[in-house]
Coordinates of C-alpha atoms in Angstrom, one line a residue:
M1 CA 43.4 -22.6 -130.1
F2 CA 44.1 -19.5 -127.6
R3 CA 44.0 -17.2 -129.8
I4 CA 40.7 -18.4 -131.2
C5 CA 39.1 -18.3 -127.5
K6 CA 40.4 -14.9 -127.1
R7 CA 38.6 -13.8 -130.3
L8 CA 35.5 -15.3 -129.3
L9 CA 35.5 -14.0 -126.2
A10 CA 36.4 -10.1 -127.5
F11 CA 33.4 -10.9 -129.7
S12 CA 31.2 -11.8 -127.1
L13 CA 32.0 -8.6 -124.7
A14 CA 31.5 -6.6 -128.2
A15 CA 27.7 -8.3 -128.4
V16 CA 27.4 -7.8 -125.2
M17 CA 28.1 -4.1 -125.2
L18 CA 25.8 -3.4 -128.7
F19 CA 23.0 -5.1 -127.3
T20 CA 23.7 -2.9 -123.9
L21 CA 23.9 0.2 -126.1
N22 CA 21.0 -0.3 -128.3
G23 CA 18.4 -1.2 -125.1
C24 CA 19.6 2.4 -123.7
S25 CA 18.5 4.0 -127.3
F26 CA 15.5 2.0 -127.4
I27 CA 14.2 3.0 -123.5
D28 CA 15.5 6.6 -124.4
E29 CA 13.4 6.4 -127.2
Q30 CA 10.6 5.3 -125.6
W31 CA 11.0 7.6 -122.5
D32 CA 10.6 10.7 -125.1
V33 CA 7.5 9.2 -126.4
L34 CA 6.1 8.8 -123.0
E35 CA 7.1 12.1 -122.2
A36 CA 5.7 13.6 -125.0
E37 CA 2.2 11.9 -124.6
R38 CA 2.8 13.5 -121.2
N39 CA 3.2 16.8 -121.9
K40 CA 0.7 17.0 -124.9
T41 CA -2.1 15.4 -122.0
A42 CA -1.3 17.9 -119.4
S43 CA -1.3 21.0 -122.1
S44 CA -5.1 19.5 -123.3
D45 CA -5.8 19.7 -119.7
A46 CA -4.8 23.1 -119.1
E47 CA -6.7 24.3 -121.9
I48 CA -10.1 22.5 -120.8
E49 CA -9.5 24.2 -117.5
S50 CA -8.8 27.5 -118.8
T51 CA -11.6 27.3 -121.3
E52 CA -14.4 25.9 -118.5
E53 CA -12.9 28.8 -116.3
E54 CA -13.5 31.2 -119.2
A55 CA -16.8 30.2 -119.6
T56 CA -17.5 30.1 -115.9
T57 CA -16.4 33.8 -115.7
T58 CA -18.4 34.3 -118.8
T59 CA -21.9 33.1 -117.8
E60 CA -21.0 34.6 -114.3
A61 CA -20.6 37.9 -115.7
A62 CA -23.6 37.4 -118.4
K63 CA -25.6 36.6 -115.5
E64 CA -24.6 39.8 -113.5
Q65 CA -25.3 41.9 -116.0
N66 CA -28.5 40.3 -117.1
A67 CA -29.8 40.2 -113.6
L68 CA -31.7 43.4 -113.7
E69 CA -33.4 42.6 -116.6
D70 CA -35.6 40.3 -114.2
F71 CA -36.7 43.5 -112.3
L72 CA -37.2 45.3 -115.6
N73 CA -40.2 45.9 -118.4
V74 CA -37.9 47.7 -120.3
D75 CA -40.7 48.8 -122.8
E76 CA -42.8 50.8 -120.2
Y77 CA -42.5 54.4 -119.6
T78 CA -44.1 54.6 -115.6
L79 CA -41.8 53.9 -112.9
G80 CA -44.5 51.4 -111.3
A81 CA -44.5 49.7 -115.0
R82 CA -40.7 49.6 -115.9
I83 CA -39.8 48.0 -112.2
D84 CA -41.6 44.9 -111.1
T85 CA -41.5 44.0 -107.3
P86 CA -40.1 40.8 -105.9
N87 CA -41.6 37.3 -105.6
G88 CA -43.8 37.1 -102.8
F89 CA -43.9 41.5 -102.4
Y90 CA -47.1 43.3 -103.3
R91 CA -47.6 47.2 -103.5
V92 CA -48.5 49.1 -101.1
N93 CA -51.8 50.8 -101.8
F94 CA -51.8 49.8 -105.2
V95 CA -54.8 51.2 -107.4
D96 CA -56.2 48.7 -110.2
P97 CA -56.7 51.1 -112.7
G98 CA -59.4 48.3 -114.4
A99 CA -61.3 48.5 -110.7
D100 CA -62.7 52.0 -110.7
G101 CA -59.5 53.1 -108.8
E102 CA -60.3 50.5 -105.9
L103 CA -57.3 49.1 -104.0
A104 CA -55.9 45.9 -105.2
S105 CA -53.0 43.4 -104.5
D106 CA -50.1 43.8 -107.4
A107 CA -49.5 41.0 -109.8
S108 CA -46.5 42.4 -110.6
S109 CA -44.3 40.2 -108.0
D110 CA -44.8 37.3 -111.0
G111 CA -42.8 39.2 -113.6
E112 CA -45.6 40.4 -115.6
G113 CA -45.6 44.1 -114.6
I114 CA -48.8 46.3 -114.4
D115 CA -50.3 46.3 -117.4
E116 CA -51.8 49.8 -116.9
I117 CA -51.4 53.0 -114.3
D118 CA -53.6 55.6 -113.8
A119 CA -52.6 58.4 -116.3
I120 CA -51.8 61.6 -116.0
L121 CA -49.9 61.6 -119.1
A122 CA -50.8 63.2 -122.6
D123 CA -48.9 64.5 -125.7
D124 CA -45.1 64.6 -125.8
V125 CA -43.8 68.5 -125.3
T126 CA -40.4 70.1 -124.8
T127 CA -39.6 72.5 -122.3
E128 CA -36.7 75.3 -123.0
A129 CA -35.0 77.3 -120.5
G130 CA -36.3 80.6 -121.1
E131 CA -35.9 84.1 -119.4
D132 CA -34.7 84.0 -116.2
D133 CA -37.6 85.1 -113.7
I134 CA -35.8 85.4 -110.6
A135 CA -33.5 87.5 -109.0
S136 CA -30.2 88.2 -110.5
D137 CA -28.2 85.9 -107.9
A138 CA -29.7 82.8 -109.6
S139 CA -27.3 82.3 -113.0
N140 CA -28.7 81.5 -116.4
S141 CA -27.8 78.6 -118.8
E142 CA -29.1 78.1 -122.2
E143 CA -29.7 74.4 -122.6
A144 CA -27.4 72.3 -125.4
D145 CA -29.3 71.2 -128.7
G146 CA -29.5 67.9 -129.8
A147 CA -31.9 65.2 -129.0
E148 CA -30.0 63.5 -125.6
G149 CA -29.9 67.0 -124.1
E150 CA -33.7 68.6 -124.9
A151 CA -35.6 68.4 -121.4
T152 CA -38.3 66.4 -123.1
T153 CA -41.2 64.6 -120.8
E154 CA -45.2 64.2 -121.3
A155 CA -47.2 67.1 -120.5
R156 CA -48.5 66.9 -117.4
T157 CA -52.2 67.9 -116.2
N158 CA -53.8 68.2 -113.4
D159 CA -57.2 68.1 -114.3
L160 CA -58.1 65.1 -113.0
A161 CA -61.7 63.7 -112.1
E162 CA -60.2 61.8 -108.6
P163 CA -57.2 62.6 -106.5
M164 CA -54.3 60.3 -107.0
T165 CA -52.9 58.9 -103.7
I166 CA -49.1 59.8 -103.4
E167 CA -48.4 55.8 -104.6
S168 CA -50.2 56.3 -107.7
F169 CA -48.6 59.3 -108.2
M170 CA -45.2 57.9 -107.8
R171 CA -45.4 55.0 -110.0
S172 CA -47.2 57.3 -112.6
L173 CA -43.9 59.2 -113.1
P174 CA -42.2 59.0 -116.5
V175 CA -39.0 57.5 -116.9
K176 CA -36.6 57.7 -119.9
E177 CA -36.0 54.8 -122.5
D178 CA -34.3 52.2 -120.9
G179 CA -30.4 52.7 -120.9
A180 CA -31.0 56.5 -120.2
K181 CA -28.2 58.3 -119.5
T182 CA -28.3 60.8 -116.5
L183 CA -27.5 64.3 -117.1
Y184 CA -26.5 67.3 -115.5
Y185 CA -28.7 70.3 -115.4
T186 CA -25.6 71.3 -118.5
T187 CA -27.3 68.2 -120.6
S188 CA -23.6 66.8 -120.3
P189 CA -23.5 63.0 -119.3
K190 CA -23.4 62.2 -115.2
E191 CA -19.6 60.5 -114.9
N192 CA -21.3 57.9 -112.7
Q193 CA -23.7 56.1 -114.9
D194 CA -23.7 52.8 -113.0
A195 CA -25.9 54.2 -109.9
H196 CA -29.6 53.7 -111.7
C197 CA -32.0 51.6 -112.9
A198 CA -34.2 54.0 -114.0
V199 CA -34.4 57.9 -114.8
L200 CA -37.3 60.1 -114.2
N201 CA -38.6 62.2 -117.5
I202 CA -39.6 65.2 -116.0
P203 CA -38.2 68.4 -117.5
L204 CA -34.9 69.5 -115.8
D205 CA -34.3 73.8 -116.0
G206 CA -30.9 74.8 -117.7
R207 CA -29.9 76.2 -114.3
D208 CA -27.8 74.7 -111.4
L209 CA -31.1 74.8 -108.9
Q210 CA -32.6 71.6 -108.6
Q211 CA -30.3 69.8 -106.5
S212 CA -30.9 67.3 -103.5
A213 CA -32.9 69.1 -101.4
S214 CA -34.8 70.7 -104.4
S215 CA -35.3 67.3 -106.1
M216 CA -37.3 66.0 -103.3
M217 CA -39.3 69.5 -103.4
R218 CA -39.9 68.8 -107.1
L219 CA -41.8 65.3 -106.4
Y220 CA -43.8 66.6 -103.5
A221 CA -44.8 70.0 -105.2
E222 CA -45.5 68.2 -108.6
Y223 CA -47.8 65.7 -106.4
F224 CA -49.6 68.8 -104.5
W225 CA -50.4 70.0 -108.0
T226 CA -51.8 66.9 -109.7
N227 CA -54.3 67.0 -106.7
K228 CA -54.5 70.7 -106.8
A229 CA -54.0 70.5 -103.1
Y230 CA -52.7 74.4 -103.2
D231 CA -53.1 74.6 -99.5
D232 CA -49.7 72.1 -99.3
M233 CA -48.0 75.0 -102.0
K234 CA -47.3 77.2 -99.4
F235 CA -43.3 76.7 -99.6
P236 CA -41.3 78.7 -97.1
M237 CA -38.0 80.3 -98.1
V238 CA -34.6 80.6 -96.2
N239 CA -35.6 84.0 -95.2
G240 CA -39.2 82.9 -93.6
F241 CA -41.4 84.1 -96.8
T242 CA -43.9 81.7 -97.7
L243 CA -44.0 81.3 -101.5
D244 CA -47.9 80.8 -101.6
Y245 CA -48.8 78.6 -105.3
D246 CA -52.3 80.1 -105.3
K247 CA -51.1 83.7 -105.0
W248 CA -48.6 82.9 -108.1
I249 CA -51.1 81.7 -110.3
N250 CA -53.2 84.6 -109.8
G251 CA -50.7 86.4 -111.0
E252 CA -48.8 87.9 -108.0
R253 CA -45.0 87.3 -107.8
A254 CA -42.6 87.3 -104.9
T255 CA -40.3 90.7 -105.4
F256 CA -37.4 92.2 -103.3
S257 CA -37.4 95.4 -102.1
D258 CA -34.5 97.2 -99.9
S259 CA -33.7 93.5 -98.6
A260 CA -37.3 92.9 -98.1
I261 CA -39.6 90.5 -100.0
Q262 CA -43.0 91.3 -100.7
W263 CA -46.2 90.1 -102.9
T264 CA -46.5 92.2 -106.1
P265 CA -49.5 92.1 -108.5
G266 CA -49.8 92.6 -112.2
S267 CA -48.1 89.4 -114.0
A268 CA -49.2 86.8 -116.0
T269 CA -52.1 84.6 -114.8
G270 CA -53.2 80.6 -115.2
D271 CA -52.4 77.5 -113.9
S272 CA -50.4 75.1 -115.8
Y273 CA -47.3 73.1 -116.1
D274 CA -45.4 75.5 -117.4
T275 CA -46.5 77.6 -114.6
L276 CA -45.5 75.5 -112.0
M277 CA -42.3 75.1 -113.3
D278 CA -41.4 78.7 -113.1
Y279 CA -42.7 78.8 -109.7
L280 CA -40.6 76.1 -108.7
Q281 CA -37.3 77.5 -110.3
F282 CA -38.1 80.8 -108.3
Y283 CA -38.2 78.5 -105.4
F284 CA -35.6 76.4 -105.7
A285 CA -33.2 79.3 -105.7
Y286 CA -34.1 80.5 -102.2
S287 CA -34.5 77.1 -100.4
N288 CA -32.2 74.7 -98.8
R289 CA -32.0 71.2 -97.4
T290 CA -32.5 72.9 -93.9
V291 CA -36.1 74.3 -94.9
L292 CA -37.0 71.0 -96.1
L293 CA -36.2 69.4 -92.9
T294 CA -37.7 72.2 -90.9
N295 CA -40.9 71.6 -92.2
S296 CA -40.8 67.9 -91.9
H297 CA -41.5 65.0 -89.1
E298 CA -39.2 62.1 -88.3
A299 CA -40.7 58.8 -89.9
D300 CA -40.4 55.2 -89.0
I301 CA -38.1 52.7 -91.0
N302 CA -40.5 50.0 -90.2
K303 CA -43.0 51.7 -91.4
V304 CA -41.6 53.3 -94.6
S305 CA -44.2 54.7 -96.9
V306 CA -43.9 56.5 -100.2
G307 CA -42.8 59.9 -99.5
D308 CA -40.5 59.3 -96.5
Y309 CA -37.1 60.3 -97.4
L310 CA -33.3 59.8 -96.0
V311 CA -30.9 62.4 -95.4
N312 CA -27.3 62.3 -95.1
E313 CA -26.2 65.2 -93.0
D314 CA -22.5 64.9 -93.3
D315 CA -22.6 65.4 -97.3
G316 CA -26.1 66.9 -97.8
G317 CA -27.0 63.6 -99.7
L318 CA -31.0 62.8 -99.5
A319 CA -33.1 59.8 -101.4
M320 CA -37.3 60.1 -101.7
V321 CA -38.9 56.4 -101.4
V322 CA -40.8 56.3 -104.2
D323 CA -42.5 52.8 -104.0
V324 CA -43.3 50.2 -101.2
A325 CA -43.9 46.9 -101.8
E326 CA -45.0 44.2 -98.9
D327 CA -44.9 40.6 -98.2
V328 CA -47.7 38.4 -96.4
D329 CA -46.1 38.9 -93.3
G330 CA -45.7 42.6 -93.4
N331 CA -42.2 43.0 -94.2
R332 CA -41.6 45.8 -96.3
C333 CA -38.9 47.1 -99.3
F334 CA -39.0 50.0 -101.3
L335 CA -37.7 51.9 -103.7
L336 CA -35.3 55.3 -103.6
A337 CA -35.2 58.2 -105.9
S338 CA -32.4 60.6 -106.1
G339 CA -31.2 64.3 -107.2
G340 CA -27.5 65.5 -106.6
T341 CA -25.5 68.4 -106.7
P342 CA -24.6 70.1 -109.5
G343 CA -28.3 69.7 -110.4
Q344 CA -29.1 66.8 -112.8
D345 CA -31.8 64.4 -113.1
I346 CA -33.7 62.6 -110.6
E347 CA -32.5 58.7 -110.4
I348 CA -34.4 55.5 -109.3
L349 CA -31.3 53.9 -107.5
L350 CA -29.9 50.7 -107.8
N351 CA -29.0 49.0 -104.4
D352 CA -25.3 48.8 -103.9
E353 CA -25.3 45.4 -101.9
H354 CA -27.4 43.4 -104.2
S355 CA -25.0 41.8 -107.1
N356 CA -27.9 40.0 -108.1
G357 CA -29.6 43.2 -109.8
D358 CA -32.4 43.4 -107.3
P359 CA -33.1 47.4 -106.7
W360 CA -35.0 47.2 -103.9
Y361 CA -34.3 48.0 -100.5
Y362 CA -35.3 45.5 -98.0
V363 CA -36.3 46.9 -94.3
S364 CA -35.2 43.5 -92.9
E365 CA -32.0 43.8 -94.2
I366 CA -31.0 46.8 -92.7
K367 CA -28.7 47.1 -90.2
D368 CA -26.9 50.5 -89.5
K369 CA -26.3 51.5 -92.7
I370 CA -28.5 52.3 -96.2
K371 CA -26.0 51.7 -98.6
T372 CA -27.2 53.2 -102.3
P373 CA -24.5 53.6 -105.0
E374 CA -23.3 57.1 -104.2
V375 CA -24.3 57.6 -100.6
S376 CA -24.9 56.3 -97.2
Y377 CA -27.8 56.8 -94.9
S378 CA -28.5 56.1 -91.4
P379 CA -32.2 54.4 -90.9
D380 CA -33.0 56.7 -88.5
K381 CA -32.5 59.7 -90.3
L382 CA -35.9 59.2 -92.1
Y383 CA -37.9 62.2 -92.7
H384 CA -41.8 62.7 -94.4
Y385 CA -42.7 66.2 -95.5
N386 CA -45.5 67.8 -93.3
Y387 CA -48.9 68.1 -95.5
S388 CA -51.4 70.2 -94.0
E389 CA -54.3 68.8 -91.7
A390 CA -56.9 68.7 -94.6
S391 CA -54.5 67.1 -97.0
K392 CA -53.5 64.2 -93.9
D393 CA -57.5 64.0 -93.5
A394 CA -57.6 63.0 -97.4
K395 CA -54.5 60.7 -97.3
Q396 CA -56.2 58.5 -94.4
A397 CA -59.1 58.6 -96.3
E398 CA -57.6 57.2 -99.3
E399 CA -56.0 54.7 -97.5

């Protein structure tokens, strides 16, 4: 009997142990299932979070990449038509081509752009670097072959029925196709292609003459020439000699003799865009920033106007105001153009402090510096080239 009881007890203990072990195995199995599900869920959550983050990053990148499109009309080929004004701002002294030249408000702030602008453009021409017509110390360089390297622009004329305001002139400047690169005078692309929203399509000579200050004088000279304001085209050279365009088109040339310079007759006469280019290339070889500043007056950033230019006295950088817009409260914003050293195309600069692609510089945002993509300027270093008294009177009458 005792033996039977002992066997029953042993059997019971074995059964209890077996049940306990089976239970632990079951719990372990269930735990493994739960752990696998938890890991699967965590992995899915991580993938979803990663996908959402990637999508957000892509969206932000796309926004930043496409933000400038809010301001650009990529199929337009003049400065004023390519770049729209910000909402609520209207171009200062905007001339409506459909209103017989009368000043009008600019409707481009609604994003529609300018349908037309006073044109001084005709058929395409290609300007090639010719023989060097200046002194031997100005080096020659032939332009490279290839479509991108050609200094191609629209032929400009100064045979206008009515003179243009400087605002209308700057807005009529031709620009290269959207996405065009800024080129050096050698026709090689500039290293930094992220500084501009547009590039002016005006011929660049194959010599390293049109640098920072010369680029500003180039725009002034083309404006004066377009209006046949030859009284303003008496540009001083570094030695004090006045290079008079009126003499130039009448066949006289500045020549050197025993370190002195004088006018010598007998050269070709005529007034054409090519004549203007020859004149400017000679002038650029004997002018600099000091000459430009000496013949300019200070301007007020709060009354910024087209034709004003900024100077960085430390590195020689210059940037010209080529368009101005204003809101109903009189707050102004402006576009800047700049050349560079070595000689390069003239760029319409982006605003380095606007991540949304807005290229306009707002006076209300300016503190101690005006930061462009490559140079910073002090707002109190703003100047305007001195017009003749006759031109000042004409400009005031136009305004």
